[in-house]
mmCIF file of N, CA and C in Angstrom:
data_model
loop_
_atom_site.group_PDB
_atom_site.id
_atom_site.type_symbol
_atom_site.label_atom_id
_atom_site.label_comp_id
_atom_site.label_asym_id
_atom_site.label_seq_id
_atom_site.Cartn_x
_atom_site.Cartn_y
_atom_site.Cartn_z
ATOM 1 N N MET A 1 -30.048 -12.866 -25.749
ATOM 2 C CA MET A 1 -29.268 -13.299 -24.608
ATOM 3 C C MET A 1 -29.219 -12.151 -23.603
ATOM 4 N N THR A 2 -29.541 -12.430 -22.379
ATOM 5 C CA THR A 2 -29.518 -11.433 -21.323
ATOM 6 C C THR A 2 -28.333 -11.703 -20.410
ATOM 7 N N VAL A 3 -27.589 -10.650 -20.134
ATOM 8 C CA VAL A 3 -26.447 -10.762 -19.232
ATOM 9 C C VAL A 3 -26.734 -9.882 -18.029
ATOM 10 N N ALA A 4 -26.577 -10.423 -16.866
ATOM 11 C CA ALA A 4 -26.803 -9.658 -15.644
ATOM 12 C C ALA A 4 -25.597 -9.804 -14.735
ATOM 13 N N SER A 5 -25.334 -8.764 -14.008
ATOM 14 C CA SER A 5 -24.249 -8.820 -13.034
ATOM 15 C C SER A 5 -24.613 -7.936 -11.864
ATOM 16 N N ARG A 6 -23.924 -8.143 -10.778
ATOM 17 C CA ARG A 6 -24.119 -7.271 -9.632
ATOM 18 C C ARG A 6 -22.788 -7.085 -8.936
ATOM 19 N N SER A 7 -22.668 -5.989 -8.300
ATOM 20 C CA SER A 7 -21.432 -5.651 -7.617
ATOM 21 C C SER A 7 -21.313 -6.437 -6.324
ATOM 22 N N VAL A 8 -20.132 -6.901 -6.064
ATOM 23 C CA VAL A 8 -19.826 -7.517 -4.786
ATOM 24 C C VAL A 8 -19.371 -6.361 -3.898
ATOM 25 N N SER A 9 -18.931 -6.590 -2.705
ATOM 26 C CA SER A 9 -18.496 -5.504 -1.832
ATOM 27 C C SER A 9 -17.277 -4.787 -2.401
ATOM 28 N N ARG A 10 -17.084 -3.572 -1.946
ATOM 29 C CA ARG A 10 -15.954 -2.763 -2.396
ATOM 30 C C ARG A 10 -14.698 -3.123 -1.622
ATOM 31 N N GLY A 11 -13.600 -3.290 -2.332
ATOM 32 C CA GLY A 11 -12.306 -3.473 -1.704
ATOM 33 C C GLY A 11 -12.146 -4.781 -0.946
ATOM 34 N N LEU A 12 -11.004 -4.882 -0.290
ATOM 35 C CA LEU A 12 -10.671 -6.076 0.483
ATOM 36 C C LEU A 12 -11.034 -5.867 1.942
ATOM 37 N N VAL A 13 -11.195 -6.942 2.657
ATOM 38 C CA VAL A 13 -11.445 -6.858 4.092
ATOM 39 C C VAL A 13 -10.122 -7.043 4.825
ATOM 40 N N SER A 14 -10.071 -6.565 6.049
ATOM 41 C CA SER A 14 -8.832 -6.683 6.813
ATOM 42 C C SER A 14 -8.613 -8.121 7.264
ATOM 43 N N VAL A 15 -7.350 -8.442 7.511
ATOM 44 C CA VAL A 15 -6.963 -9.755 8.023
ATOM 45 C C VAL A 15 -6.174 -9.547 9.304
ATOM 46 N N GLU A 16 -6.115 -10.564 10.122
ATOM 47 C CA GLU A 16 -5.310 -10.505 11.338
ATOM 48 C C GLU A 16 -3.966 -11.163 11.059
ATOM 49 N N PRO A 17 -2.893 -10.370 10.974
ATOM 50 C CA PRO A 17 -1.587 -10.942 10.647
ATOM 51 C C PRO A 17 -0.955 -11.664 11.833
ATOM 52 N N ASP A 18 -0.113 -12.628 11.510
ATOM 53 C CA ASP A 18 0.675 -13.307 12.531
ATOM 54 C C ASP A 18 1.746 -12.355 13.051
ATOM 55 N N ALA A 19 2.342 -12.696 14.171
ATOM 56 C CA ALA A 19 3.418 -11.894 14.746
ATOM 57 C C ALA A 19 4.551 -11.738 13.735
ATOM 58 N N GLY A 20 5.119 -10.562 13.680
ATOM 59 C CA GLY A 20 6.230 -10.297 12.781
ATOM 60 C C GLY A 20 5.817 -10.043 11.343
ATOM 61 N N THR A 21 4.546 -9.757 11.122
ATOM 62 C CA THR A 21 4.029 -9.565 9.766
ATOM 63 C C THR A 21 3.540 -8.135 9.578
ATOM 64 N N LEU A 22 3.850 -7.564 8.447
ATOM 65 C CA LEU A 22 3.338 -6.248 8.072
ATOM 66 C C LEU A 22 2.411 -6.437 6.879
ATOM 67 N N VAL A 23 1.198 -5.936 6.983
ATOM 68 C CA VAL A 23 0.214 -6.026 5.904
ATOM 69 C C VAL A 23 0.043 -4.632 5.320
ATOM 70 N N VAL A 24 0.122 -4.534 3.998
ATOM 71 C CA VAL A 24 -0.025 -3.242 3.331
ATOM 72 C C VAL A 24 -1.062 -3.375 2.229
ATOM 73 N N TYR A 25 -2.029 -2.482 2.253
ATOM 74 C CA TYR A 25 -3.054 -2.418 1.217
ATOM 75 C C TYR A 25 -2.856 -1.138 0.411
ATOM 76 N N ALA A 26 -3.157 -1.197 -0.874
ATOM 77 C CA ALA A 26 -3.066 -0.018 -1.731
ATOM 78 C C ALA A 26 -4.138 1.003 -1.386
ATOM 79 N N ALA A 27 -5.200 0.569 -0.717
ATOM 80 C CA ALA A 27 -6.277 1.464 -0.290
ATOM 81 C C ALA A 27 -6.807 0.973 1.053
ATOM 82 N N LYS A 28 -7.426 1.868 1.802
ATOM 83 C CA LYS A 28 -7.934 1.481 3.118
ATOM 84 C C LYS A 28 -9.082 0.488 2.997
ATOM 85 N N ASP A 29 -9.402 -0.187 4.105
ATOM 86 C CA ASP A 29 -10.459 -1.203 4.146
ATOM 87 C C ASP A 29 -11.732 -0.711 3.475
ATOM 88 N N GLY A 30 -12.295 -1.545 2.623
ATOM 89 C CA GLY A 30 -13.568 -1.234 1.992
ATOM 90 C C GLY A 30 -13.497 -0.314 0.793
ATOM 91 N N GLU A 31 -12.324 0.200 0.480
ATOM 92 C CA GLU A 31 -12.150 1.087 -0.670
ATOM 93 C C GLU A 31 -11.396 0.347 -1.768
ATOM 94 N N THR A 32 -11.549 0.805 -2.990
ATOM 95 C CA THR A 32 -10.800 0.215 -4.098
ATOM 96 C C THR A 32 -9.688 1.161 -4.513
ATOM 97 N N ALA A 33 -8.591 0.597 -4.976
ATOM 98 C CA ALA A 33 -7.441 1.384 -5.416
ATOM 99 C C ALA A 33 -7.691 1.918 -6.823
ATOM 100 N N LEU A 34 -7.173 3.100 -7.087
ATOM 101 C CA LEU A 34 -7.306 3.720 -8.404
ATOM 102 C C LEU A 34 -6.281 3.135 -9.368
ATOM 103 N N ASP A 35 -6.638 3.083 -10.640
ATOM 104 C CA ASP A 35 -5.735 2.559 -11.664
ATOM 105 C C ASP A 35 -4.683 3.569 -12.077
ATOM 106 N N GLY A 36 -4.993 4.848 -12.043
ATOM 107 C CA GLY A 36 -4.058 5.874 -12.474
ATOM 108 C C GLY A 36 -4.067 6.052 -13.974
ATOM 109 N N GLN A 37 -3.248 6.972 -14.453
ATOM 110 C CA GLN A 37 -3.201 7.319 -15.868
ATOM 111 C C GLN A 37 -2.101 6.598 -16.630
ATOM 112 N N GLY A 38 -1.080 6.152 -15.935
ATOM 113 C CA GLY A 38 0.072 5.548 -16.598
ATOM 114 C C GLY A 38 -0.014 4.038 -16.687
ATOM 115 N N PHE A 39 1.146 3.433 -16.907
ATOM 116 C CA PHE A 39 1.247 1.978 -17.025
ATOM 117 C C PHE A 39 0.964 1.293 -15.692
ATOM 118 N N ASN A 40 1.405 1.913 -14.592
ATOM 119 C CA ASN A 40 1.212 1.356 -13.253
ATOM 120 C C ASN A 40 0.227 2.195 -12.450
ATOM 121 N N SER A 41 -0.303 1.606 -11.412
ATOM 122 C CA SER A 41 -1.203 2.325 -10.511
ATOM 123 C C SER A 41 -0.402 3.329 -9.683
ATOM 124 N N PRO A 42 -1.069 4.313 -9.085
ATOM 125 C CA PRO A 42 -0.354 5.243 -8.203
ATOM 126 C C PRO A 42 0.380 4.515 -7.073
ATOM 127 N N PHE A 43 -0.229 3.454 -6.532
ATOM 128 C CA PHE A 43 0.423 2.706 -5.458
ATOM 129 C C PHE A 43 1.680 2.009 -5.967
ATOM 130 N N ALA A 44 1.589 1.337 -7.109
ATOM 131 C CA ALA A 44 2.750 0.629 -7.661
ATOM 132 C C ALA A 44 3.882 1.599 -7.973
ATOM 133 N N GLU A 45 3.559 2.749 -8.540
ATOM 134 C CA GLU A 45 4.595 3.743 -8.845
ATOM 135 C C GLU A 45 5.276 4.234 -7.574
ATOM 136 N N ALA A 46 4.495 4.537 -6.543
ATOM 137 C CA ALA A 46 5.069 5.019 -5.285
ATOM 138 C C ALA A 46 5.885 3.929 -4.595
ATOM 139 N N PHE A 47 5.409 2.695 -4.659
ATOM 140 C CA PHE A 47 6.126 1.577 -4.042
ATOM 141 C C PHE A 47 7.488 1.385 -4.695
ATOM 142 N N VAL A 48 7.522 1.329 -6.024
ATOM 143 C CA VAL A 48 8.785 1.122 -6.744
ATOM 144 C C VAL A 48 9.746 2.280 -6.486
ATOM 145 N N LYS A 49 9.231 3.499 -6.494
ATOM 146 C CA LYS A 49 10.072 4.680 -6.243
ATOM 147 C C LYS A 49 10.734 4.595 -4.865
ATOM 148 N N ASN A 50 9.964 4.297 -3.836
ATOM 149 C CA ASN A 50 10.488 4.302 -2.472
ATOM 150 C C ASN A 50 11.239 3.032 -2.108
ATOM 151 N N LEU A 51 10.938 1.934 -2.760
ATOM 152 C CA LEU A 51 11.627 0.669 -2.518
ATOM 153 C C LEU A 51 13.119 0.783 -2.812
ATOM 154 N N GLN A 52 13.488 1.631 -3.733
ATOM 155 C CA GLN A 52 14.875 1.766 -4.176
ATOM 156 C C GLN A 52 15.714 2.688 -3.292
ATOM 157 N N THR A 53 15.121 3.270 -2.259
ATOM 158 C CA THR A 53 15.834 4.215 -1.401
ATOM 159 C C THR A 53 16.681 3.474 -0.374
ATOM 160 N N PRO A 54 18.014 3.578 -0.471
ATOM 161 C CA PRO A 54 18.877 2.885 0.491
ATOM 162 C C PRO A 54 18.666 3.399 1.917
ATOM 163 N N GLY A 55 18.675 2.484 2.884
ATOM 164 C CA GLY A 55 18.605 2.861 4.287
ATOM 165 C C GLY A 55 17.242 3.335 4.764
ATOM 166 N N LEU A 56 16.196 3.095 3.996
ATOM 167 C CA LEU A 56 14.853 3.521 4.391
ATOM 168 C C LEU A 56 14.131 2.334 5.039
ATOM 169 N N GLU A 57 13.880 2.436 6.339
ATOM 170 C CA GLU A 57 13.240 1.354 7.091
ATOM 171 C C GLU A 57 11.828 1.126 6.556
ATOM 172 N N VAL A 58 11.370 -0.121 6.561
ATOM 173 C CA VAL A 58 10.136 -0.506 5.869
ATOM 174 C C VAL A 58 8.907 0.280 6.338
ATOM 175 N N ARG A 59 8.767 0.513 7.638
ATOM 176 C CA ARG A 59 7.592 1.273 8.105
ATOM 177 C C ARG A 59 7.631 2.704 7.603
ATOM 178 N N ARG A 60 8.802 3.289 7.622
ATOM 179 C CA ARG A 60 8.966 4.667 7.121
ATOM 180 C C ARG A 60 8.747 4.693 5.611
ATOM 181 N N MET A 61 9.231 3.657 4.919
ATOM 182 C CA MET A 61 9.047 3.580 3.478
ATOM 183 C C MET A 61 7.562 3.614 3.128
ATOM 184 N N PHE A 62 6.747 2.843 3.858
ATOM 185 C CA PHE A 62 5.317 2.837 3.556
ATOM 186 C C PHE A 62 4.626 4.134 3.973
ATOM 187 N N ASP A 63 5.206 4.877 4.914
ATOM 188 C CA ASP A 63 4.700 6.232 5.184
ATOM 189 C C ASP A 63 4.895 7.105 3.944
ATOM 190 N N PHE A 64 6.076 7.001 3.330
ATOM 191 C CA PHE A 64 6.353 7.774 2.114
ATOM 192 C C PHE A 64 5.462 7.323 0.959
ATOM 193 N N VAL A 65 5.269 6.014 0.831
ATOM 194 C CA VAL A 65 4.383 5.485 -0.216
ATOM 195 C C VAL A 65 2.982 6.068 -0.034
ATOM 196 N N ARG A 66 2.474 6.017 1.194
ATOM 197 C CA ARG A 66 1.141 6.567 1.477
ATOM 198 C C ARG A 66 1.060 8.039 1.080
ATOM 199 N N ASP A 67 2.053 8.828 1.491
ATOM 200 C CA ASP A 67 2.051 10.254 1.166
ATOM 201 C C ASP A 67 2.097 10.491 -0.339
ATOM 202 N N ASP A 68 2.925 9.727 -1.051
ATOM 203 C CA ASP A 68 3.030 9.880 -2.507
ATOM 204 C C ASP A 68 1.720 9.522 -3.201
ATOM 205 N N VAL A 69 1.069 8.453 -2.753
ATOM 206 C CA VAL A 69 -0.206 8.040 -3.356
ATOM 207 C C VAL A 69 -1.282 9.085 -3.083
ATOM 208 N N MET A 70 -1.345 9.575 -1.866
ATOM 209 C CA MET A 70 -2.354 10.583 -1.536
ATOM 210 C C MET A 70 -2.148 11.853 -2.357
ATOM 211 N N GLU A 71 -0.888 12.225 -2.566
ATOM 212 C CA GLU A 71 -0.599 13.398 -3.396
ATOM 213 C C GLU A 71 -0.983 13.142 -4.854
ATOM 214 N N ALA A 72 -0.626 11.976 -5.381
ATOM 215 C CA ALA A 72 -0.902 11.656 -6.787
ATOM 216 C C ALA A 72 -2.399 11.534 -7.077
ATOM 217 N N THR A 73 -3.182 11.180 -6.067
ATOM 218 C CA THR A 73 -4.623 10.968 -6.269
ATOM 219 C C THR A 73 -5.471 12.084 -5.666
ATOM 220 N N GLN A 74 -4.844 13.189 -5.306
ATOM 221 C CA GLN A 74 -5.552 14.298 -4.662
ATOM 222 C C GLN A 74 -6.366 13.799 -3.457
ATOM 223 N N ARG A 75 -5.743 12.919 -2.678
ATOM 224 C CA ARG A 75 -6.293 12.371 -1.433
ATOM 225 C C ARG A 75 -7.516 11.473 -1.643
ATOM 226 N N ARG A 76 -7.731 11.006 -2.862
ATOM 227 C CA ARG A 76 -8.855 10.101 -3.128
ATOM 228 C C ARG A 76 -8.517 8.657 -2.767
ATOM 229 N N GLN A 77 -7.222 8.359 -2.606
ATOM 230 C CA GLN A 77 -6.796 7.007 -2.236
ATOM 231 C C GLN A 77 -5.789 7.111 -1.108
ATOM 232 N N LYS A 78 -6.006 6.326 -0.062
ATOM 233 C CA LYS A 78 -5.085 6.329 1.074
ATOM 234 C C LYS A 78 -4.656 4.896 1.373
ATOM 235 N N PRO A 79 -3.416 4.553 1.034
ATOM 236 C CA PRO A 79 -2.908 3.228 1.394
ATOM 237 C C PRO A 79 -2.920 3.046 2.914
ATOM 238 N N PHE A 80 -3.000 1.811 3.318
ATOM 239 C CA PHE A 80 -3.110 1.506 4.738
ATOM 240 C C PHE A 80 -2.205 0.328 5.066
ATOM 241 N N SER A 81 -1.478 0.438 6.169
ATOM 242 C CA SER A 81 -0.621 -0.669 6.600
ATOM 243 C C SER A 81 -0.827 -0.906 8.089
ATOM 244 N N TYR A 82 -0.684 -2.146 8.487
ATOM 245 C CA TYR A 82 -0.755 -2.501 9.893
ATOM 246 C C TYR A 82 -0.074 -3.849 10.081
ATOM 247 N N GLY A 83 0.205 -4.171 11.306
ATOM 248 C CA GLY A 83 0.847 -5.444 11.581
ATOM 249 C C GLY A 83 1.483 -5.446 12.945
ATOM 250 N N SER A 84 2.296 -6.446 13.157
ATOM 251 C CA SER A 84 2.900 -6.620 14.474
ATOM 252 C C SER A 84 4.405 -6.810 14.379
ATOM 253 N N ILE A 85 5.040 -6.004 13.534
ATOM 254 C CA ILE A 85 6.501 -6.036 13.466
ATOM 255 C C ILE A 85 7.044 -5.413 14.744
ATOM 256 N N SER A 86 8.019 -6.039 15.326
ATOM 257 C CA SER A 86 8.613 -5.539 16.558
ATOM 258 C C SER A 86 9.184 -4.142 16.355
ATOM 259 N N GLY A 87 8.939 -3.280 17.320
ATOM 260 C CA GLY A 87 9.504 -1.939 17.279
ATOM 261 C C GLY A 87 10.997 -1.928 17.551
ATOM 262 N N ARG A 88 11.527 -3.062 17.982
ATOM 263 C CA ARG A 88 12.956 -3.166 18.297
ATOM 264 C C ARG A 88 13.773 -3.743 17.158
ATOM 265 N N GLN A 89 13.100 -4.089 16.083
ATOM 266 C CA GLN A 89 13.803 -4.633 14.923
ATOM 267 C C GLN A 89 13.464 -3.789 13.704
ATOM 268 N N ASP A 90 14.480 -3.433 12.964
ATOM 269 C CA ASP A 90 14.279 -2.684 11.730
ATOM 270 C C ASP A 90 14.412 -3.627 10.548
ATOM 271 N N PHE A 91 13.700 -3.314 9.486
ATOM 272 C CA PHE A 91 13.771 -4.106 8.258
ATOM 273 C C PHE A 91 13.987 -3.158 7.095
ATOM 274 N N TYR A 92 14.958 -3.491 6.250
ATOM 275 C CA TYR A 92 15.294 -2.676 5.082
ATOM 276 C C TYR A 92 15.266 -3.549 3.837
ATOM 277 N N PHE A 93 14.689 -3.031 2.756
ATOM 278 C CA PHE A 93 14.767 -3.726 1.475
ATOM 279 C C PHE A 93 16.129 -3.483 0.832
ATOM 280 N N VAL A 94 16.667 -2.257 1.025
ATOM 281 C CA VAL A 94 17.969 -1.889 0.465
ATOM 282 C C VAL A 94 18.810 -1.316 1.599
ATOM 283 N N ALA A 95 19.974 -1.908 1.841
ATOM 284 C CA ALA A 95 20.849 -1.447 2.919
ATOM 285 C C ALA A 95 21.360 -0.037 2.645
ATOM 286 N N ALA A 96 21.684 0.666 3.714
ATOM 287 C CA ALA A 96 22.268 1.999 3.579
ATOM 288 C C ALA A 96 23.641 1.890 2.937
ATOM 289 N N LYS A 97 24.021 2.908 2.204
ATOM 290 C CA LYS A 97 25.342 2.911 1.551
ATOM 291 C C LYS A 97 26.394 3.425 2.480
#
């Protein structure tokens, strides 16, 4: 029995979000995210860590997630976010105390 396979393209392609939408990828366009050494990926660990921070606005939170992932992966993985969330509206997962 012969088994053959071939690689499809690397990573996900970008999408055009609707107004008021923020799109976040664990890795930049065309790249794949690393699995990491632990139970969760570097992106998942950074996301959960920063998600719990009270009063951290969502865009700033993903800046911290990006920095944490880049540090954990020695800059081999760079999360990417984009979208059209209004600059006049803030969004928080956890309200400030």
